[in-house]
JSON list of C-alpha atoms in Angstrom, two decimals:
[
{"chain": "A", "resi": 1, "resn": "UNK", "atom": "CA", "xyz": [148.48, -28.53, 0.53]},
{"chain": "A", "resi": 2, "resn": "UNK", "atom": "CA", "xyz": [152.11, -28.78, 0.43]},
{"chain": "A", "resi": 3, "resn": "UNK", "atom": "CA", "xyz": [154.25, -31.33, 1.61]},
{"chain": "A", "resi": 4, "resn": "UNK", "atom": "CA", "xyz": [157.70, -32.09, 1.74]},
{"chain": "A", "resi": 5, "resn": "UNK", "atom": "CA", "xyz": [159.44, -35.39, 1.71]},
{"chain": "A", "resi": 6, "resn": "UNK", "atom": "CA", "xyz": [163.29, -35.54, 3.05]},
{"chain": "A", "resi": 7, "resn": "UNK", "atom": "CA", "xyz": [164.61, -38.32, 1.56]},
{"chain": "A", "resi": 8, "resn": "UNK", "atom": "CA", "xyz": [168.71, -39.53, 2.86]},
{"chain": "A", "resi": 9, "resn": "UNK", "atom": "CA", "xyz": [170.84, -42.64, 3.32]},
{"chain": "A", "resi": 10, "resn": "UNK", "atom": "CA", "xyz": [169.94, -45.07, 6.25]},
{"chain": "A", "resi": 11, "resn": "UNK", "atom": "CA", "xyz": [173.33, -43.57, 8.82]},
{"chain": "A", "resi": 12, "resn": "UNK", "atom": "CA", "xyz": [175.04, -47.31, 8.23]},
{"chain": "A", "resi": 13, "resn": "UNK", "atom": "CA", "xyz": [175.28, -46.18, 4.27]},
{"chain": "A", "resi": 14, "resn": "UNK", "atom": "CA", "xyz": [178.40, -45.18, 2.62]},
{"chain": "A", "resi": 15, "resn": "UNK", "atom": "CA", "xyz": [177.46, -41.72, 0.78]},
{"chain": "A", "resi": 16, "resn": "UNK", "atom": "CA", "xyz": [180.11, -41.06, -1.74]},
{"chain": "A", "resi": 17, "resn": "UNK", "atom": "CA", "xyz": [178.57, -37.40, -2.95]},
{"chain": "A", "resi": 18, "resn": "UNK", "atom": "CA", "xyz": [178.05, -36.44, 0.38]},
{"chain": "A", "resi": 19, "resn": "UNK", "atom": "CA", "xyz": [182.17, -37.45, 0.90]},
{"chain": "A", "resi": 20, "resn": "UNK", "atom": "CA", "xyz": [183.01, -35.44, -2.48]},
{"chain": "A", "resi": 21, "resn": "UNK", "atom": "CA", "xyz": [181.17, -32.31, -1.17]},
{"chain": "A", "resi": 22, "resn": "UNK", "atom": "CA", "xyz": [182.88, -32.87, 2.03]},
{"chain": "A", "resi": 23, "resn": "UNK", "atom": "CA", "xyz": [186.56, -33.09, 0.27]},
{"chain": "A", "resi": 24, "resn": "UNK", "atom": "CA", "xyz": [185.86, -30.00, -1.86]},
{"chain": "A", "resi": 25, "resn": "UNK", "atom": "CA", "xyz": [184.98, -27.95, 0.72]},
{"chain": "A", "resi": 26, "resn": "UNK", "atom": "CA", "xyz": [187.94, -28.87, 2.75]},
{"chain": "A", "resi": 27, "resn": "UNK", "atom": "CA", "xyz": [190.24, -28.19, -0.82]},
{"chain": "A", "resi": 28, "resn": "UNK", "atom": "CA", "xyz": [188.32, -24.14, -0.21]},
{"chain": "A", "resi": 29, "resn": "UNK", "atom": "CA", "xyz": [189.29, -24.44, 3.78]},
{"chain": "A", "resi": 30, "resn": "UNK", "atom": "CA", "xyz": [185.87, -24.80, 5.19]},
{"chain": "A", "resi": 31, "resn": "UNK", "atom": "CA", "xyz": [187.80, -26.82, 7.58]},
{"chain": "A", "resi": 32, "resn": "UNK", "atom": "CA", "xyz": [184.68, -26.43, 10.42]},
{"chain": "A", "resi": 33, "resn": "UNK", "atom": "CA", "xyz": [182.88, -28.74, 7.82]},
{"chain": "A", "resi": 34, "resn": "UNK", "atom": "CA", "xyz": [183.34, -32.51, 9.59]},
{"chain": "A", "resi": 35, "resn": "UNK", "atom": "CA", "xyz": [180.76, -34.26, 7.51]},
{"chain": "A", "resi": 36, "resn": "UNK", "atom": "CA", "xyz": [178.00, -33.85, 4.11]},
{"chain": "A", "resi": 37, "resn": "UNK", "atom": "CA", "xyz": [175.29, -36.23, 3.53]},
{"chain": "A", "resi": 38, "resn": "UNK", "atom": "CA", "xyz": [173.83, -35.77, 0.78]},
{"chain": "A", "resi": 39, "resn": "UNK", "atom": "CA", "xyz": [169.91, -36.86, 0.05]},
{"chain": "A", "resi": 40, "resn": "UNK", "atom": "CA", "xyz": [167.34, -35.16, -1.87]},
{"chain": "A", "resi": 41, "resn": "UNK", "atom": "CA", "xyz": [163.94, -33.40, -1.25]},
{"chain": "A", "resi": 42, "resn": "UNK", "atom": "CA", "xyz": [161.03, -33.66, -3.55]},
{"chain": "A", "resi": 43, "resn": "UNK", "atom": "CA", "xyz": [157.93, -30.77, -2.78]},
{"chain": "A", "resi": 44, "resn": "UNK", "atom": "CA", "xyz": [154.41, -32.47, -3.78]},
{"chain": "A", "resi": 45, "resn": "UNK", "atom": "CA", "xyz": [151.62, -30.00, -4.34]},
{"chain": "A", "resi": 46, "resn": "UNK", "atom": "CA", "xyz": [148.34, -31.89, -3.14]},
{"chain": "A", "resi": 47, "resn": "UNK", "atom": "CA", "xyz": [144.96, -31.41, -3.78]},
{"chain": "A", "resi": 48, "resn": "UNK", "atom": "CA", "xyz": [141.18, -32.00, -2.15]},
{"chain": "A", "resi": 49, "resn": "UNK", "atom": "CA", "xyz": [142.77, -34.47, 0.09]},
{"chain": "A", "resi": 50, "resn": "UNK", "atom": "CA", "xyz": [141.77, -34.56, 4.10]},
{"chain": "A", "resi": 51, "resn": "UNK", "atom": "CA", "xyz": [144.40, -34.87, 6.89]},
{"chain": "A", "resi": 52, "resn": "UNK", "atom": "CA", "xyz": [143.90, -38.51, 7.14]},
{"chain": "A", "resi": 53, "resn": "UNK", "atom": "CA", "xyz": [144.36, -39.46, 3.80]},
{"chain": "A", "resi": 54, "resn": "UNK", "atom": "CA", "xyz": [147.90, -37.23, 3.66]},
{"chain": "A", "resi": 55, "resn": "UNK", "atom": "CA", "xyz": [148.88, -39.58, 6.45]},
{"chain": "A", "resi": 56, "resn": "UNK", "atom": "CA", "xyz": [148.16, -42.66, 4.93]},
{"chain": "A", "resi": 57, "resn": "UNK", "atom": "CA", "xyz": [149.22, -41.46, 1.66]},
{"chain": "A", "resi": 58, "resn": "UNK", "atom": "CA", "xyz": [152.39, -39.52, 2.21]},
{"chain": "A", "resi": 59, "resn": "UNK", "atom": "CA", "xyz": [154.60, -42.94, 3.49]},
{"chain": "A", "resi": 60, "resn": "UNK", "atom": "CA", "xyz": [152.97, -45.04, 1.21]},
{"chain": "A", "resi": 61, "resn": "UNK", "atom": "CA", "xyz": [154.14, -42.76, -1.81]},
{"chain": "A", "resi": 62, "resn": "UNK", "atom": "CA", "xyz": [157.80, -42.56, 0.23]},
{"chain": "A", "resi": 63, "resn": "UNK", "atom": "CA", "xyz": [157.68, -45.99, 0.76]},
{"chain": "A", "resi": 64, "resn": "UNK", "atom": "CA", "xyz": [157.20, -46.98, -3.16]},
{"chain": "A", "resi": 65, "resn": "UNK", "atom": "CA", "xyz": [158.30, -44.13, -5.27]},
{"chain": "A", "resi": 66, "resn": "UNK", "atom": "CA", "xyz": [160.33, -41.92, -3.48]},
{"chain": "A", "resi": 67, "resn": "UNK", "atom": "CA", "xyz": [162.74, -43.67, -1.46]},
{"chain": "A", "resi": 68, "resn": "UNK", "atom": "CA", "xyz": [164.27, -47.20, -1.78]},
{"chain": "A", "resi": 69, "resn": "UNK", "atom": "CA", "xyz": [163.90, -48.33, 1.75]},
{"chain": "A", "resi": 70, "resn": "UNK", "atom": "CA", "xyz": [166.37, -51.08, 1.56]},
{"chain": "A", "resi": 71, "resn": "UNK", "atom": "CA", "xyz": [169.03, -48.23, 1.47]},
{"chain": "A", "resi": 72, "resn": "UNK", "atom": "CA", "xyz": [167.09, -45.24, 2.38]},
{"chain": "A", "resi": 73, "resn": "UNK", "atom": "CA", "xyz": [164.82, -43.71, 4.73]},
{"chain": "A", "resi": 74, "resn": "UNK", "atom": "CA", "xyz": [162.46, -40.69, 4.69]},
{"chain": "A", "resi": 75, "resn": "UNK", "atom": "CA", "xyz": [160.74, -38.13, 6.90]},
{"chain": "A", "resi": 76, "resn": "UNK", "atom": "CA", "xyz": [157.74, -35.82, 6.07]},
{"chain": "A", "resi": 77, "resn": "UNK", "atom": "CA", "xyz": [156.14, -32.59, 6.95]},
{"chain": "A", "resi": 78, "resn": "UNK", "atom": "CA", "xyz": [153.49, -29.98, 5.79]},
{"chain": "A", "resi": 79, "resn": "UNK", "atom": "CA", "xyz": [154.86, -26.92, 4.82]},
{"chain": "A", "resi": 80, "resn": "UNK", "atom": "CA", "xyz": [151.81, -24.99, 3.55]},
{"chain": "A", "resi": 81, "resn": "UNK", "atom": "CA", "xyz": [147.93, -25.92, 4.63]},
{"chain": "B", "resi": 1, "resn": "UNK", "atom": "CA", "xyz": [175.82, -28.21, 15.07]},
{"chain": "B", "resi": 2, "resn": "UNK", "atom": "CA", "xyz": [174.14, -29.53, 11.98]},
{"chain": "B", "resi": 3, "resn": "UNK", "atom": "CA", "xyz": [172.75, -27.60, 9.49]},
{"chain": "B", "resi": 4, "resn": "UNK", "atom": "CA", "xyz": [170.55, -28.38, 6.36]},
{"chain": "B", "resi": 5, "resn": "UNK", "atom": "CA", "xyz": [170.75, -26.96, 3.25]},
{"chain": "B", "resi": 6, "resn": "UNK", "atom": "CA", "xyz": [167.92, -27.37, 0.71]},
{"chain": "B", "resi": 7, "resn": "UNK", "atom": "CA", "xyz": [169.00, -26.97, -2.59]},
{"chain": "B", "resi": 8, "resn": "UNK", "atom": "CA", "xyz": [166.05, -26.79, -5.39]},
{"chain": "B", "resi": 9, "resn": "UNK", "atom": "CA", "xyz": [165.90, -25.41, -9.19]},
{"chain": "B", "resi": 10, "resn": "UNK", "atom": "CA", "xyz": [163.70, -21.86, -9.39]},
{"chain": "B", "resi": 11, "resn": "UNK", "atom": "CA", "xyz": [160.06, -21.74, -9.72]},
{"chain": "B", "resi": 12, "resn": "UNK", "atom": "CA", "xyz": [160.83, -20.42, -13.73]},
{"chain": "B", "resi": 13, "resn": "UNK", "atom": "CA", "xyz": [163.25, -23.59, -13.85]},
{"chain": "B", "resi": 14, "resn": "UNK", "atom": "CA", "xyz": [161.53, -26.48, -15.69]},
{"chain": "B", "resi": 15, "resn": "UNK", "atom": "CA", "xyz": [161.70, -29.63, -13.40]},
{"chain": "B", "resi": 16, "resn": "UNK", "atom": "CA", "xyz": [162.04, -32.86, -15.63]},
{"chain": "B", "resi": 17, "resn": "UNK", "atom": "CA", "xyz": [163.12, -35.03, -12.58]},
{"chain": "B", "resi": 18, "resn": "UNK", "atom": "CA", "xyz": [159.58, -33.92, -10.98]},
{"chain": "B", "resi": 19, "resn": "UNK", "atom": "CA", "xyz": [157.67, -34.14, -13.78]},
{"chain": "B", "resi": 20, "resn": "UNK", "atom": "CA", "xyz": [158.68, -37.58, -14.25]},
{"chain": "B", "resi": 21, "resn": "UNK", "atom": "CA", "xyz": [158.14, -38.37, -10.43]},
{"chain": "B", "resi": 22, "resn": "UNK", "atom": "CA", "xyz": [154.46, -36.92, -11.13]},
{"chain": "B", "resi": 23, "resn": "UNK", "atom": "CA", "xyz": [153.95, -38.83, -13.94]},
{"chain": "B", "resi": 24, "resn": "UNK", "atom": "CA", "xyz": [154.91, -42.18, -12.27]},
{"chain": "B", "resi": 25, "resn": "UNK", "atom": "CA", "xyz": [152.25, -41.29, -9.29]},
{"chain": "B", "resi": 26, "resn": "UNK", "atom": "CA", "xyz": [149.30, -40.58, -11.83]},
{"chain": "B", "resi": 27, "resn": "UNK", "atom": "CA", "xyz": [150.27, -43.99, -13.77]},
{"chain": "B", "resi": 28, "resn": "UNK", "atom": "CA", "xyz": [149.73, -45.76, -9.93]},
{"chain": "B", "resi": 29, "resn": "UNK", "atom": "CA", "xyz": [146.36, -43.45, -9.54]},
{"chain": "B", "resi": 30, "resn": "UNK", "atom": "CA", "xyz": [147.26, -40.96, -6.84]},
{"chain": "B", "resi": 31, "resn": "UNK", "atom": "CA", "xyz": [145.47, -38.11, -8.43]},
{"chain": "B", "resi": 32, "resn": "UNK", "atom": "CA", "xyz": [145.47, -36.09, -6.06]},
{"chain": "B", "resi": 33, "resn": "UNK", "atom": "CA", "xyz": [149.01, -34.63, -6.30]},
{"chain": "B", "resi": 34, "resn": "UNK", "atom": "CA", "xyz": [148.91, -31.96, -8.95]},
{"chain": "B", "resi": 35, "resn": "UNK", "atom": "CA", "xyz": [153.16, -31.37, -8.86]},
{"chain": "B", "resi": 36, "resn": "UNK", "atom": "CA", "xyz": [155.87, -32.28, -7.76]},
{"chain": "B", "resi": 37, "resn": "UNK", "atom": "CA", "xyz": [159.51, -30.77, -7.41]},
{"chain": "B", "resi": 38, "resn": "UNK", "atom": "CA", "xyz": [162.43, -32.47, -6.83]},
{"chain": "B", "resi": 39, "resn": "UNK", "atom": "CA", "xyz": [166.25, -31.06, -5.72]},
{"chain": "B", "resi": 40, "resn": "UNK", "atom": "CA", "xyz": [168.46, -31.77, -3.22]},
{"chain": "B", "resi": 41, "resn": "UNK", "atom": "CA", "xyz": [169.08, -31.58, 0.31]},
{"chain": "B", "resi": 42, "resn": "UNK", "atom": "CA", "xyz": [172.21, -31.38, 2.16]},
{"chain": "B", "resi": 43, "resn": "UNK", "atom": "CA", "xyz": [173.06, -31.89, 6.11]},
{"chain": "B", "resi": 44, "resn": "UNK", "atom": "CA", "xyz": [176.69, -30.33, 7.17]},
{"chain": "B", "resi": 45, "resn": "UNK", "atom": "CA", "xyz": [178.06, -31.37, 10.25]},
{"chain": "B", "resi": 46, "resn": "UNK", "atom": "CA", "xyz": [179.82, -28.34, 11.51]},
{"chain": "B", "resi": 47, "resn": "UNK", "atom": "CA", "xyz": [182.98, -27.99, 14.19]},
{"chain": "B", "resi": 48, "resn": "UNK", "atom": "CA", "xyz": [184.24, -25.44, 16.33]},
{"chain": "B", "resi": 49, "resn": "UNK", "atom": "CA", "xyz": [182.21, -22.56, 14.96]},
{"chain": "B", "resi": 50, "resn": "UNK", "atom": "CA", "xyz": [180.04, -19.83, 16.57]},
{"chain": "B", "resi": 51, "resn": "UNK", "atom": "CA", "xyz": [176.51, -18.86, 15.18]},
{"chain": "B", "resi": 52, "resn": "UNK", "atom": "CA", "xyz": [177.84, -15.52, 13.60]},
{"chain": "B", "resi": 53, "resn": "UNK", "atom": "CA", "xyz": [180.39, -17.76, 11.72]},
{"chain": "B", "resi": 54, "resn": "UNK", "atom": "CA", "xyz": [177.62, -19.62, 10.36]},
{"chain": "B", "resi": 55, "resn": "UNK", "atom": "CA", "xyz": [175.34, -17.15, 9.55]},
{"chain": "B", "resi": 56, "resn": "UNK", "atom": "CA", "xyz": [178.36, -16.25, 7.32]},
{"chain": "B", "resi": 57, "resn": "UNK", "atom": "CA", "xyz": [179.77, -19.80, 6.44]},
{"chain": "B", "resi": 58, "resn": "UNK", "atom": "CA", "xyz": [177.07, -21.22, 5.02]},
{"chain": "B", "resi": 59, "resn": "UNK", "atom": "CA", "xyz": [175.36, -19.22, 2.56]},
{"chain": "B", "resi": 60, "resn": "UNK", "atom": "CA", "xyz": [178.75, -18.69, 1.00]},
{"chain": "B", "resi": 61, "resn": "UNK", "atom": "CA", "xyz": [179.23, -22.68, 0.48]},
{"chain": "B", "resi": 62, "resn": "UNK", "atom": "CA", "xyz": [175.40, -23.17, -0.91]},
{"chain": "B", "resi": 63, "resn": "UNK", "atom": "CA", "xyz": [175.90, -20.19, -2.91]},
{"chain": "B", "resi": 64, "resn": "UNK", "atom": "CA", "xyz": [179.76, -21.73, -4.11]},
{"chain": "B", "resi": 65, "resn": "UNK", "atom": "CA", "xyz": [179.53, -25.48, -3.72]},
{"chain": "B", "resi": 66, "resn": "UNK", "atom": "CA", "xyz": [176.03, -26.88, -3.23]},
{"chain": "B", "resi": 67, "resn": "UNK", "atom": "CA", "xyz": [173.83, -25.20, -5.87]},
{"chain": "B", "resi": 68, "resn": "UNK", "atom": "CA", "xyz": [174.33, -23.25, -8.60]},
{"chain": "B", "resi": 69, "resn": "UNK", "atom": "CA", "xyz": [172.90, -19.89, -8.55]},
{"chain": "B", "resi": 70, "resn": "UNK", "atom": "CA", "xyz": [171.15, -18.83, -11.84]},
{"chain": "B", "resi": 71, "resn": "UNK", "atom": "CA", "xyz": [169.05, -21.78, -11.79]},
{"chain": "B", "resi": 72, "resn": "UNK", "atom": "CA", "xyz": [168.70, -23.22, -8.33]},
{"chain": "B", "resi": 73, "resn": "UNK", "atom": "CA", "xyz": [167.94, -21.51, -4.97]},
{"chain": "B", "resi": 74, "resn": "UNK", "atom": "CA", "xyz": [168.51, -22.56, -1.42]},
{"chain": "B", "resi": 75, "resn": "UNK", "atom": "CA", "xyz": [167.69, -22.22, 2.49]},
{"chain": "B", "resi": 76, "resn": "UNK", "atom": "CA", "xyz": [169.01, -23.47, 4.98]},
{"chain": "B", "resi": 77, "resn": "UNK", "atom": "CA", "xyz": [168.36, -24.02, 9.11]},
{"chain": "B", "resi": 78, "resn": "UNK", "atom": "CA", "xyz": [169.87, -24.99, 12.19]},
{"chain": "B", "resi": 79, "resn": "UNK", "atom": "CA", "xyz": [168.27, -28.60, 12.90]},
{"chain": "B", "resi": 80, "resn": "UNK", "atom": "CA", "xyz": [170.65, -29.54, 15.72]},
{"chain": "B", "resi": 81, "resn": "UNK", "atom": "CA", "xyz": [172.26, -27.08, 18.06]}
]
C-alpha cells in the first residue's frame, strides 16, 4: 500500500522559499503567478498492514516524524491499494 | 485557481532524505513501512488565466523553476478551480 503524506506551513506561517519561487518566477514574467508555498511530500511504501491500522498509524507517524506541528500541518491519502 | 505541483527525484535517483526518514521509523518500530521517498510539493496560486494557459504555463515553470529535470520528475493538478 502506498500512501502519501502532504506536508506545508500552517497558512499564518511566513514561507520564505515559497516567496523566492514566487519572486523568480515573476523575474521570467509568470506574472499570473500571485503566490508559492512551498512544503514537501514524502511517499511511504507499506506493508501487511489493515485499513485500520493505516489510520491510526499514518497521523501518528505525521504527527512525530514527518511534520513539526507547532509550525506545520499535514494531510494524507492512499494512492495505490 | 490553485494548482499543485509535486516535485520528486526519479525512481533510478537514490533518495538519502528518505532513506534517512525510513531509518528513523524502523529505530521507533514501525516495521511495517518498507520505503519511503521524500521531495517536494508546491501550491501556485494562479491569476487571470484560462485552463489552456495553464495546461501550457505550468509544465514549463516545473520543468524551468521547480525541479530539475535529469534527476527529478513532476505532476501536477488542479486542486481548486
Amino acid at each position: 500500500m502506498k500512501i502519501r503524506v502532504l506536508v506545508s506551513y500552517k497558512d499564518s506561517v511566513l514561507d520564505p522559499q515559497g516567496q523566492t519561487v514566487k519572486n523568480a518566477l515573476h523575474t521570467l514574467n509568470y506574472d499570473c503567478v500571485k503566490d508559492v508555498r512551498q512544503g514537501k511530500v514524502f511517499e511511504l511504501e507499506l506493508e501487511e498492514v489493515s485499513p485500520e491500522k493505516v489510520e491510526e498509524v499514518i497521523p501518528e507517524i505525521a504527527h512525530t516524524v514527518l511534520a513539526n506541528p507547532i509550525i506545520e500541518k499535514f494531510e494524507w491519502q492512499v494512492i495505490e491499494e
